mmCIF file of N, CA and C in Angstrom:
data_model
loop_
_atom_site.group_PDB
_atom_site.id
_atom_site.type_symbol
_atom_site.label_atom_id
_atom_site.label_comp_id
_atom_site.label_asym_id
_atom_site.label_seq_id
_atom_site.Cartn_x
_atom_site.Cartn_y
_atom_site.Cartn_z
ATOM 1 N N MET A 5 0.817 -1.208 0.000
ATOM 2 C CA MET A 5 0.000 0.000 0.000
ATOM 3 C C MET A 5 0.856 1.265 0.000
ATOM 4 N N ALA A 6 2.121 1.109 -0.075
ATOM 5 C CA ALA A 6 2.988 2.279 -0.095
ATOM 6 C C ALA A 6 2.801 3.044 -1.396
ATOM 7 N N GLY A 7 2.874 4.353 -1.339
ATOM 8 C CA GLY A 7 2.756 5.178 -2.527
ATOM 9 C C GLY A 7 1.360 5.711 -2.793
ATOM 10 N N ASN A 8 0.362 5.376 -2.020
ATOM 11 C CA ASN A 8 -1.000 5.868 -2.242
ATOM 12 C C ASN A 8 -1.161 7.340 -1.908
ATOM 13 N N LYS A 9 -0.251 7.897 -1.134
ATOM 14 C CA LYS A 9 -0.387 9.284 -0.718
ATOM 15 C C LYS A 9 -0.313 10.269 -1.886
ATOM 16 N N THR A 10 0.470 9.980 -2.890
ATOM 17 C CA THR A 10 0.712 10.949 -3.957
ATOM 18 C C THR A 10 -0.139 10.723 -5.198
ATOM 19 N N LYS A 11 -1.136 9.882 -5.129
ATOM 20 C CA LYS A 11 -1.889 9.519 -6.324
ATOM 21 C C LYS A 11 -3.145 10.369 -6.558
ATOM 22 N N THR A 12 -3.397 11.392 -5.806
ATOM 23 C CA THR A 12 -4.609 12.194 -5.996
ATOM 24 C C THR A 12 -4.326 13.362 -6.917
ATOM 25 N N THR A 13 -5.134 13.477 -7.977
ATOM 26 C CA THR A 13 -5.046 14.615 -8.894
ATOM 27 C C THR A 13 -6.445 15.159 -9.090
ATOM 28 N N PRO A 14 -6.656 16.455 -8.911
ATOM 29 C CA PRO A 14 -8.006 17.017 -9.035
ATOM 30 C C PRO A 14 -8.518 16.958 -10.467
ATOM 31 N N ALA A 15 -9.698 16.445 -10.646
ATOM 32 C CA ALA A 15 -10.446 16.375 -11.906
ATOM 33 C C ALA A 15 -9.772 15.538 -12.987
ATOM 34 N N ALA A 16 -8.433 15.444 -12.993
ATOM 35 C CA ALA A 16 -7.750 14.705 -14.043
ATOM 36 C C ALA A 16 -8.047 13.215 -13.963
ATOM 37 N N GLY A 17 -8.207 12.677 -12.771
ATOM 38 C CA GLY A 17 -8.449 11.248 -12.619
ATOM 39 C C GLY A 17 -9.911 10.909 -12.480
ATOM 40 N N SER A 18 -10.805 11.662 -13.094
ATOM 41 C CA SER A 18 -12.233 11.430 -12.902
ATOM 42 C C SER A 18 -12.756 10.223 -13.673
ATOM 43 N N ASN A 19 -11.960 9.597 -14.590
ATOM 44 C CA ASN A 19 -12.455 8.425 -15.306
ATOM 45 C C ASN A 19 -12.189 7.136 -14.546
ATOM 46 N N LYS A 20 -11.453 7.175 -13.462
ATOM 47 C CA LYS A 20 -11.134 5.931 -12.771
ATOM 48 C C LYS A 20 -12.372 5.358 -12.094
ATOM 49 N N ALA A 21 -12.391 4.045 -11.978
ATOM 50 C CA ALA A 21 -13.526 3.364 -11.351
ATOM 51 C C ALA A 21 -13.446 3.513 -9.845
ATOM 52 N N GLY A 22 -14.587 3.402 -9.191
ATOM 53 C CA GLY A 22 -14.614 3.497 -7.737
ATOM 54 C C GLY A 22 -15.523 4.616 -7.306
ATOM 55 N N GLY A 23 -15.834 4.647 -6.032
ATOM 56 C CA GLY A 23 -16.775 5.616 -5.498
ATOM 57 C C GLY A 23 -16.153 6.961 -5.205
ATOM 58 N N LYS A 24 -14.863 7.017 -5.007
ATOM 59 C CA LYS A 24 -14.204 8.276 -4.641
ATOM 60 C C LYS A 24 -13.976 9.151 -5.865
ATOM 61 N N GLY A 25 -14.042 10.459 -5.689
ATOM 62 C CA GLY A 25 -13.702 11.389 -6.739
ATOM 63 C C GLY A 25 -14.799 11.670 -7.746
ATOM 64 N N LYS A 26 -15.973 11.104 -7.586
ATOM 65 C CA LYS A 26 -17.034 11.320 -8.570
ATOM 66 C C LYS A 26 -18.066 12.348 -8.117
ATOM 67 N N GLY A 27 -18.117 12.671 -6.853
ATOM 68 C CA GLY A 27 -19.168 13.527 -6.307
ATOM 69 C C GLY A 27 -19.307 14.862 -7.004
ATOM 70 N N LYS A 28 -18.242 15.627 -7.039
ATOM 71 C CA LYS A 28 -18.316 16.964 -7.629
ATOM 72 C C LYS A 28 -18.499 16.890 -9.134
ATOM 73 N N GLU A 29 -17.803 15.964 -9.804
ATOM 74 C CA GLU A 29 -17.936 15.832 -11.248
ATOM 75 C C GLU A 29 -19.349 15.409 -11.633
ATOM 76 N N ALA A 30 -19.924 14.495 -10.870
ATOM 77 C CA ALA A 30 -21.285 14.033 -11.152
ATOM 78 C C ALA A 30 -22.268 15.191 -11.039
ATOM 79 N N LYS A 31 -22.048 16.055 -10.061
ATOM 80 C CA LYS A 31 -22.935 17.210 -9.901
ATOM 81 C C LYS A 31 -22.807 18.156 -11.083
ATOM 82 N N LYS A 32 -21.579 18.353 -11.578
ATOM 83 C CA LYS A 32 -21.383 19.229 -12.737
ATOM 84 C C LYS A 32 -22.071 18.654 -13.961
ATOM 85 N N GLU A 33 -21.963 17.318 -14.135
ATOM 86 C CA GLU A 33 -22.567 16.675 -15.291
ATOM 87 C C GLU A 33 -24.086 16.656 -15.215
ATOM 88 N N ALA A 34 -24.629 16.800 -14.029
ATOM 89 C CA ALA A 34 -26.083 16.769 -13.868
ATOM 90 C C ALA A 34 -26.736 17.993 -14.493
ATOM 91 N N GLY A 35 -25.946 19.016 -14.809
ATOM 92 C CA GLY A 35 -26.486 20.181 -15.505
ATOM 93 C C GLY A 35 -26.961 21.246 -14.548
ATOM 94 N N GLU A 36 -28.086 21.877 -14.887
ATOM 95 C CA GLU A 36 -28.552 23.043 -14.165
ATOM 96 C C GLU A 36 -29.573 22.694 -13.088
ATOM 97 N N LYS A 37 -29.361 21.590 -12.397
ATOM 98 C CA LYS A 37 -30.315 21.197 -11.373
ATOM 99 C C LYS A 37 -30.156 22.034 -10.118
ATOM 100 N N GLY A 38 -28.992 22.621 -9.934
ATOM 101 C CA GLY A 38 -28.778 23.485 -8.782
ATOM 102 C C GLY A 38 -28.647 24.913 -9.248
ATOM 103 N N GLY A 39 -28.509 25.820 -8.305
ATOM 104 C CA GLY A 39 -28.341 27.217 -8.662
ATOM 105 C C GLY A 39 -26.879 27.586 -8.627
ATOM 106 N N THR A 40 -26.596 28.849 -8.674
ATOM 107 C CA THR A 40 -25.226 29.307 -8.603
ATOM 108 C C THR A 40 -24.919 29.700 -7.165
ATOM 109 N N GLU A 41 -23.640 29.820 -6.900
ATOM 110 C CA GLU A 41 -23.165 30.294 -5.611
ATOM 111 C C GLU A 41 -23.731 29.510 -4.441
ATOM 112 N N GLY A 42 -23.913 28.203 -4.597
ATOM 113 C CA GLY A 42 -24.314 27.362 -3.489
ATOM 114 C C GLY A 42 -25.782 27.423 -3.125
ATOM 115 N N SER A 43 -26.601 28.109 -3.898
ATOM 116 C CA SER A 43 -28.022 28.155 -3.559
ATOM 117 C C SER A 43 -28.647 26.796 -3.810
ATOM 118 N N LYS A 44 -29.735 26.502 -3.138
ATOM 119 C CA LYS A 44 -30.376 25.189 -3.207
ATOM 120 C C LYS A 44 -31.662 25.252 -4.008
ATOM 121 N N LEU A 45 -31.584 25.600 -5.282
ATOM 122 C CA LEU A 45 -32.771 25.653 -6.132
ATOM 123 C C LEU A 45 -33.167 24.246 -6.546
ATOM 124 N N LYS A 46 -34.444 23.964 -6.491
ATOM 125 C CA LYS A 46 -34.937 22.677 -6.953
ATOM 126 C C LYS A 46 -34.971 22.685 -8.476
ATOM 127 N N PRO A 47 -34.873 21.516 -9.089
ATOM 128 C CA PRO A 47 -34.961 21.459 -10.554
ATOM 129 C C PRO A 47 -36.291 22.031 -11.034
ATOM 130 N N ALA A 48 -36.263 22.712 -12.160
ATOM 131 C CA ALA A 48 -37.488 23.293 -12.716
ATOM 132 C C ALA A 48 -37.595 22.921 -14.185
ATOM 133 N N THR A 49 -38.821 22.741 -14.638
ATOM 134 C CA THR A 49 -39.040 22.479 -16.056
ATOM 135 C C THR A 49 -39.570 23.715 -16.759
ATOM 136 N N ALA A 50 -39.986 24.721 -15.974
ATOM 137 C CA ALA A 50 -40.481 25.974 -16.558
ATOM 138 C C ALA A 50 -40.221 27.124 -15.590
ATOM 139 N N ILE A 51 -40.029 28.315 -16.154
ATOM 140 C CA ILE A 51 -39.851 29.519 -15.346
ATOM 141 C C ILE A 51 -40.771 30.612 -15.865
ATOM 142 N N ASN A 52 -41.172 31.500 -14.960
ATOM 143 C CA ASN A 52 -41.928 32.688 -15.320
ATOM 144 C C ASN A 52 -40.934 33.843 -15.282
ATOM 145 N N ALA A 53 -40.533 34.324 -16.447
ATOM 146 C CA ALA A 53 -39.430 35.282 -16.536
ATOM 147 C C ALA A 53 -39.863 36.649 -17.039
ATOM 148 N N ARG A 54 -39.080 37.657 -16.654
ATOM 149 C CA ARG A 54 -39.183 39.008 -17.189
ATOM 150 C C ARG A 54 -37.793 39.415 -17.639
ATOM 151 N N HIS A 55 -37.736 40.336 -18.595
ATOM 152 C CA HIS A 55 -36.423 40.825 -19.008
ATOM 153 C C HIS A 55 -36.516 42.252 -19.526
ATOM 154 N N VAL A 56 -35.338 42.871 -19.577
ATOM 155 C CA VAL A 56 -35.150 44.154 -20.243
ATOM 156 C C VAL A 56 -34.166 43.846 -21.361
ATOM 157 N N LEU A 57 -34.525 44.161 -22.593
ATOM 158 C CA LEU A 57 -33.655 43.909 -23.738
ATOM 159 C C LEU A 57 -33.174 45.229 -24.302
ATOM 160 N N CYS A 58 -31.852 45.387 -24.375
ATOM 161 C CA CYS A 58 -31.256 46.606 -24.921
ATOM 162 C C CYS A 58 -30.252 46.236 -26.003
ATOM 163 N N GLU A 59 -30.280 46.995 -27.086
ATOM 164 C CA GLU A 59 -29.326 46.756 -28.170
ATOM 165 C C GLU A 59 -27.940 47.250 -27.772
ATOM 166 N N LYS A 60 -27.876 48.352 -27.063
ATOM 167 C CA LYS A 60 -26.605 48.971 -26.702
ATOM 168 C C LYS A 60 -26.254 48.701 -25.237
ATOM 169 N N HIS A 61 -24.968 48.449 -24.993
ATOM 170 C CA HIS A 61 -24.470 48.191 -23.643
ATOM 171 C C HIS A 61 -24.753 49.377 -22.717
ATOM 172 N N ALA A 62 -24.572 50.598 -23.218
ATOM 173 C CA ALA A 62 -24.773 51.793 -22.396
ATOM 174 C C ALA A 62 -26.214 51.888 -21.893
ATOM 175 N N LYS A 63 -27.173 51.544 -22.740
ATOM 176 C CA LYS A 63 -28.583 51.599 -22.336
ATOM 177 C C LYS A 63 -28.879 50.552 -21.273
ATOM 178 N N LYS A 64 -28.277 49.359 -21.425
ATOM 179 C CA LYS A 64 -28.437 48.311 -20.414
ATOM 180 C C LYS A 64 -27.876 48.793 -19.080
ATOM 181 N N GLU A 65 -26.747 49.475 -19.112
ATOM 182 C CA GLU A 65 -26.144 50.005 -17.882
ATOM 183 C C GLU A 65 -27.052 51.039 -17.214
ATOM 184 N N GLU A 66 -27.725 51.854 -18.026
ATOM 185 C CA GLU A 66 -28.691 52.820 -17.470
ATOM 186 C C GLU A 66 -29.827 52.081 -16.765
ATOM 187 N N ALA A 67 -30.318 51.020 -17.392
ATOM 188 C CA ALA A 67 -31.393 50.226 -16.795
ATOM 189 C C ALA A 67 -30.934 49.608 -15.475
ATOM 190 N N LEU A 68 -29.718 49.082 -15.450
ATOM 191 C CA LEU A 68 -29.177 48.494 -14.216
ATOM 192 C C LEU A 68 -29.063 49.535 -13.116
ATOM 193 N N GLU A 69 -28.667 50.739 -13.480
ATOM 194 C CA GLU A 69 -28.550 51.809 -12.479
ATOM 195 C C GLU A 69 -29.911 52.129 -11.867
ATOM 196 N N LYS A 70 -30.950 52.172 -12.693
ATOM 197 C CA LYS A 70 -32.318 52.409 -12.189
ATOM 198 C C LYS A 70 -32.713 51.312 -11.204
ATOM 199 N N LEU A 71 -32.389 50.056 -11.541
ATOM 200 C CA LEU A 71 -32.708 48.942 -10.640
ATOM 201 C C LEU A 71 -31.948 49.078 -9.316
ATOM 202 N N ARG A 72 -30.686 49.472 -9.390
ATOM 203 C CA ARG A 72 -29.886 49.667 -8.173
ATOM 204 C C ARG A 72 -30.469 50.780 -7.302
ATOM 205 N N GLN A 73 -31.121 51.753 -7.945
ATOM 206 C CA GLN A 73 -31.732 52.865 -7.199
ATOM 207 C C GLN A 73 -33.070 52.472 -6.587
ATOM 208 N N GLY A 74 -33.550 51.264 -6.890
ATOM 209 C CA GLY A 74 -34.787 50.789 -6.278
ATOM 210 C C GLY A 74 -36.024 50.881 -7.145
ATOM 211 N N THR A 75 -35.876 51.240 -8.414
ATOM 212 C CA THR A 75 -37.022 51.284 -9.325
ATOM 213 C C THR A 75 -37.500 49.854 -9.584
ATOM 214 N N LYS A 76 -38.832 49.667 -9.629
ATOM 215 C CA LYS A 76 -39.392 48.344 -9.855
ATOM 216 C C LYS A 76 -38.972 47.809 -11.225
ATOM 217 N N PHE A 77 -38.754 46.499 -11.283
ATOM 218 C CA PHE A 77 -38.263 45.869 -12.505
ATOM 219 C C PHE A 77 -39.203 46.115 -13.686
ATOM 220 N N ASP A 78 -40.499 45.969 -13.476
ATOM 221 C CA ASP A 78 -41.438 46.146 -14.587
ATOM 222 C C ASP A 78 -41.440 47.581 -15.107
ATOM 223 N N ASP A 79 -41.238 48.567 -14.218
ATOM 224 C CA ASP A 79 -41.158 49.963 -14.650
ATOM 225 C C ASP A 79 -39.892 50.207 -15.484
ATOM 226 N N VAL A 80 -38.787 49.605 -15.062
ATOM 227 C CA VAL A 80 -37.536 49.731 -15.816
ATOM 228 C C VAL A 80 -37.693 49.081 -17.191
ATOM 229 N N ALA A 81 -38.354 47.925 -17.237
ATOM 230 C CA ALA A 81 -38.574 47.234 -18.521
ATOM 231 C C ALA A 81 -39.409 48.097 -19.461
ATOM 232 N N ARG A 82 -40.473 48.713 -18.939
ATOM 233 C CA ARG A 82 -41.321 49.567 -19.788
ATOM 234 C C ARG A 82 -40.531 50.745 -20.358
ATOM 235 N N GLU A 83 -39.625 51.291 -19.539
ATOM 236 C CA GLU A 83 -38.870 52.467 -19.967
ATOM 237 C C GLU A 83 -37.696 52.139 -20.895
ATOM 238 N N PHE A 84 -36.977 51.051 -20.622
ATOM 239 C CA PHE A 84 -35.713 50.798 -21.319
ATOM 240 C C PHE A 84 -35.743 49.666 -22.336
ATOM 241 N N SER A 85 -36.642 48.707 -22.205
ATOM 242 C CA SER A 85 -36.602 47.544 -23.076
ATOM 243 C C SER A 85 -36.955 47.917 -24.507
ATOM 244 N N GLU A 86 -36.233 47.332 -25.454
ATOM 245 C CA GLU A 86 -36.422 47.663 -26.857
ATOM 246 C C GLU A 86 -37.260 46.624 -27.599
ATOM 247 N N ASP A 87 -37.807 45.665 -26.837
ATOM 248 C CA ASP A 87 -38.735 44.725 -27.464
ATOM 249 C C ASP A 87 -40.149 45.127 -27.047
ATOM 250 N N LYS A 88 -41.106 44.286 -27.277
ATOM 251 C CA LYS A 88 -42.492 44.603 -26.930
ATOM 252 C C LYS A 88 -42.725 44.317 -25.451
ATOM 253 N N ALA A 89 -42.258 45.220 -24.597
ATOM 254 C CA ALA A 89 -42.314 45.016 -23.151
ATOM 255 C C ALA A 89 -43.524 45.708 -22.541
ATOM 256 N N ARG A 90 -44.660 45.572 -23.172
ATOM 257 C CA ARG A 90 -45.866 46.243 -22.668
ATOM 258 C C ARG A 90 -46.284 45.717 -21.303
ATOM 259 N N GLN A 91 -45.971 44.460 -21.022
ATOM 260 C CA GLN A 91 -46.330 43.879 -19.730
ATOM 261 C C GLN A 91 -45.166 43.960 -18.742
ATOM 262 N N GLY A 92 -44.370 44.975 -18.845
ATOM 263 C CA GLY A 92 -43.251 45.146 -17.924
ATOM 264 C C GLY A 92 -42.156 44.117 -18.140
ATOM 265 N N GLY A 93 -41.953 43.728 -19.385
ATOM 266 C CA GLY A 93 -40.893 42.785 -19.713
ATOM 267 C C GLY A 93 -41.278 41.336 -19.529
ATOM 268 N N SER A 94 -42.543 41.063 -19.238
ATOM 269 C CA SER A 94 -42.969 39.687 -18.976
ATOM 270 C C SER A 94 -42.867 38.821 -20.220
ATOM 271 N N LEU A 95 -42.216 37.668 -20.052
ATOM 272 C CA LEU A 95 -42.138 36.681 -21.120
ATOM 273 C C LEU A 95 -43.114 35.534 -20.858
ATOM 274 N N GLY A 96 -43.710 35.521 -19.662
ATOM 275 C CA GLY A 96 -44.623 34.449 -19.289
ATOM 276 C C GLY A 96 -43.858 33.188 -18.917
ATOM 277 N N TRP A 97 -44.581 32.081 -18.837
ATOM 278 C CA TRP A 97 -43.978 30.798 -18.492
ATOM 279 C C TRP A 97 -43.279 30.228 -19.719
ATOM 280 N N LYS A 98 -42.009 29.865 -19.545
ATOM 281 C CA LYS A 98 -41.212 29.290 -20.628
ATOM 282 C C LYS A 98 -40.615 27.969 -20.163
ATOM 283 N N VAL A 99 -40.795 26.925 -20.980
ATOM 284 C CA VAL A 99 -40.224 25.617 -20.657
ATOM 285 C C VAL A 99 -38.788 25.560 -21.157
ATOM 286 N N ARG A 100 -38.029 24.607 -20.623
ATOM 287 C CA ARG A 100 -36.642 24.426 -21.068
ATOM 288 C C ARG A 100 -36.612 24.187 -22.576
ATOM 289 N N GLY A 101 -35.674 24.836 -23.238
ATOM 290 C CA GLY A 101 -35.527 24.675 -24.676
ATOM 291 C C GLY A 101 -36.266 25.720 -25.492
ATOM 292 N N ALA A 102 -37.100 26.531 -24.842
ATOM 293 C CA ALA A 102 -37.897 27.523 -25.569
ATOM 294 C C ALA A 102 -37.177 28.868 -25.723
ATOM 295 N N LEU A 103 -36.061 29.045 -25.024
ATOM 296 C CA LEU A 103 -35.357 30.329 -25.024
ATOM 297 C C LEU A 103 -33.951 30.172 -25.604
ATOM 298 N N ASP A 104 -33.325 31.287 -25.930
ATOM 299 C CA ASP A 104 -31.930 31.304 -26.337
ATOM 300 C C ASP A 104 -31.108 30.581 -25.267
ATOM 301 N N ALA A 105 -30.138 29.765 -25.659
ATOM 302 C CA ALA A 105 -29.386 28.926 -24.725
ATOM 303 C C ALA A 105 -28.700 29.732 -23.615
ATOM 304 N N ALA A 106 -28.050 30.835 -23.952
ATOM 305 C CA ALA A 106 -27.359 31.642 -22.946
ATOM 306 C C ALA A 106 -28.364 32.289 -21.991
ATOM 307 N N PHE A 107 -29.464 32.790 -22.541
ATOM 308 C CA PHE A 107 -30.525 33.399 -21.742
ATOM 309 C C PHE A 107 -31.096 32.352 -20.790
ATOM 310 N N GLU A 108 -31.404 31.182 -21.328
ATOM 311 C CA GLU A 108 -32.011 30.117 -20.529
ATOM 312 C C GLU A 108 -31.096 29.673 -19.387
ATOM 313 N N LYS A 109 -29.821 29.495 -19.673
ATOM 314 C CA LYS A 109 -28.878 29.067 -18.636
ATOM 315 C C LYS A 109 -28.860 30.069 -17.490
ATOM 316 N N ALA A 110 -28.782 31.351 -17.815
ATOM 317 C CA ALA A 110 -28.754 32.390 -16.784
ATOM 318 C C ALA A 110 -30.078 32.437 -16.020
ATOM 319 N N ALA A 111 -31.191 32.348 -16.739
ATOM 320 C CA ALA A 111 -32.507 32.461 -16.108
ATOM 321 C C ALA A 111 -32.801 31.293 -15.169
ATOM 322 N N TYR A 112 -32.462 30.078 -15.563
ATOM 323 C CA TYR A 112 -32.750 28.913 -14.731
ATOM 324 C C TYR A 112 -31.882 28.865 -13.478
ATOM 325 N N GLU A 113 -30.808 29.647 -13.434
ATOM 326 C CA GLU A 113 -29.955 29.701 -12.247
ATOM 327 C C GLU A 113 -30.411 30.766 -11.244
ATOM 328 N N LEU A 114 -31.385 31.583 -11.631
ATOM 329 C CA LEU A 114 -31.876 32.647 -10.747
ATOM 330 C C LEU A 114 -32.914 32.143 -9.763
ATOM 331 N N GLU A 115 -32.881 32.716 -8.571
ATOM 332 C CA GLU A 115 -33.933 32.454 -7.593
ATOM 333 C C GLU A 115 -35.132 33.326 -7.944
ATOM 334 N N PRO A 116 -36.342 32.838 -7.705
ATOM 335 C CA PRO A 116 -37.524 33.679 -7.929
ATOM 336 C C PRO A 116 -37.511 34.902 -7.014
ATOM 337 N N SER A 117 -38.049 36.008 -7.522
ATOM 338 C CA SER A 117 -38.137 37.240 -6.742
ATOM 339 C C SER A 117 -39.312 38.062 -7.256
ATOM 340 N N THR A 118 -39.523 39.216 -6.647
ATOM 341 C CA THR A 118 -40.632 40.083 -7.042
ATOM 342 C C THR A 118 -40.115 41.280 -7.825
ATOM 343 N N THR A 119 -41.007 41.927 -8.564
ATOM 344 C CA THR A 119 -40.592 43.100 -9.341
ATOM 345 C C THR A 119 -40.181 44.258 -8.435
ATOM 346 N N ALA A 120 -40.724 44.296 -7.216
ATOM 347 C CA ALA A 120 -40.381 45.370 -6.288
ATOM 348 C C ALA A 120 -38.996 45.163 -5.667
ATOM 349 N N SER A 121 -38.583 43.905 -5.546
ATOM 350 C CA SER A 121 -37.276 43.588 -4.971
ATOM 351 C C SER A 121 -36.628 42.476 -5.801
ATOM 352 N N PRO A 122 -36.257 42.801 -7.049
ATOM 353 C CA PRO A 122 -35.812 41.748 -7.972
ATOM 354 C C PRO A 122 -34.402 41.234 -7.711
ATOM 355 N N LYS A 123 -34.223 39.939 -7.950
ATOM 356 C CA LYS A 123 -32.893 39.331 -8.035
ATOM 357 C C LYS A 123 -32.699 39.119 -9.523
ATOM 358 N N TYR A 124 -31.710 39.782 -10.092
ATOM 359 C CA TYR A 124 -31.561 39.763 -11.542
ATOM 360 C C TYR A 124 -30.133 39.437 -11.948
ATOM 361 N N THR A 125 -29.994 39.100 -13.195
ATOM 362 C CA THR A 125 -28.683 38.857 -13.790
ATOM 363 C C THR A 125 -28.698 39.464 -15.186
ATOM 364 N N GLU A 126 -27.538 39.511 -15.791
ATOM 365 C CA GLU A 126 -27.462 40.061 -17.142
ATOM 366 C C GLU A 126 -26.725 39.073 -18.040
ATOM 367 N N VAL A 127 -27.100 39.081 -19.306
ATOM 368 C CA VAL A 127 -26.490 38.182 -20.278
ATOM 369 C C VAL A 127 -26.582 38.820 -21.660
ATOM 370 N N LYS A 128 -25.590 38.532 -22.512
ATOM 371 C CA LYS A 128 -25.613 39.018 -23.896
ATOM 372 C C LYS A 128 -25.958 37.840 -24.800
ATOM 373 N N THR A 129 -26.907 38.056 -25.705
ATOM 374 C CA THR A 129 -27.280 37.040 -26.683
ATOM 375 C C THR A 129 -27.217 37.678 -28.072
ATOM 376 N N GLN A 130 -27.594 36.916 -29.087
ATOM 377 C CA GLN A 130 -27.635 37.456 -30.444
ATOM 378 C C GLN A 130 -28.661 38.574 -30.578
ATOM 379 N N HIS A 131 -29.611 38.647 -29.633
ATOM 380 C CA HIS A 131 -30.656 39.672 -29.678
ATOM 381 C C HIS A 131 -30.237 40.976 -29.019
ATOM 382 N N GLY A 132 -29.205 40.927 -28.180
ATOM 383 C CA GLY A 132 -28.747 42.122 -27.489
ATOM 384 C C GLY A 132 -28.401 41.819 -26.036
ATOM 385 N N TYR A 133 -28.454 42.854 -25.214
ATOM 386 C CA TYR A 133 -28.128 42.738 -23.792
ATOM 387 C C TYR A 133 -29.423 42.571 -23.001
ATOM 388 N N HIS A 134 -29.479 41.547 -22.174
ATOM 389 C CA HIS A 134 -30.670 41.273 -21.369
ATOM 390 C C HIS A 134 -30.369 41.470 -19.892
ATOM 391 N N VAL A 135 -31.331 42.015 -19.169
ATOM 392 C CA VAL A 135 -31.348 41.974 -17.714
ATOM 393 C C VAL A 135 -32.553 41.078 -17.405
ATOM 394 N N ILE A 136 -32.326 39.999 -16.670
ATOM 395 C CA ILE A 136 -33.347 38.968 -16.473
ATOM 396 C C ILE A 136 -33.696 38.822 -15.003
ATOM 397 N N MET A 137 -34.987 38.609 -14.733
ATOM 398 C CA MET A 137 -35.435 38.201 -13.397
ATOM 399 C C MET A 137 -36.445 37.081 -13.572
ATOM 400 N N VAL A 138 -36.608 36.269 -12.538
ATOM 401 C CA VAL A 138 -37.536 35.141 -12.568
ATOM 402 C C VAL A 138 -38.556 35.334 -11.447
ATOM 403 N N GLU A 139 -39.834 35.249 -11.798
ATOM 404 C CA GLU A 139 -40.898 35.391 -10.798
ATOM 405 C C GLU A 139 -41.369 34.066 -10.234
ATOM 406 N N GLY A 140 -41.194 32.993 -10.989
ATOM 407 C CA GLY A 140 -41.652 31.699 -10.500
ATOM 408 C C GLY A 140 -40.967 30.551 -11.209
ATOM 409 N N ARG A 141 -40.978 29.385 -10.547
ATOM 410 C CA ARG A 141 -40.395 28.162 -11.099
ATOM 411 C C ARG A 141 -41.370 27.024 -10.866
ATOM 412 N N ARG A 142 -41.442 26.099 -11.809
ATOM 413 C CA ARG A 142 -42.245 24.898 -11.587
ATOM 414 C C ARG A 142 -41.662 23.721 -12.350
#
């Protein structure tokens, strides 16, 4: 049994058989079942999302500043979003696979929140710059 002390390599030895060393890799391979930063989000098949879509980075930054000042998310969407944000940026319930891949990945990692106190993230897609919040998960 001599020599076992030096045989551990992080992530590089993940193909070896046995129960050790698979925990973290298995979780990564499981996909978006968890949230970011250690949050304990349950898996969801659909989200109720809102967004602000801006073509220009500077306009997105203005929208973010309004949110930081405490303006409600739906009011910011009505003012700054360049798509048809008549419902305050509401996209409604969207199932996995129905949205742009980058948008979907960011949105499914968000915790649900309210428009008055939103938890939001930002992402760039082929459509422009998005500020996203999620109101519900199921």
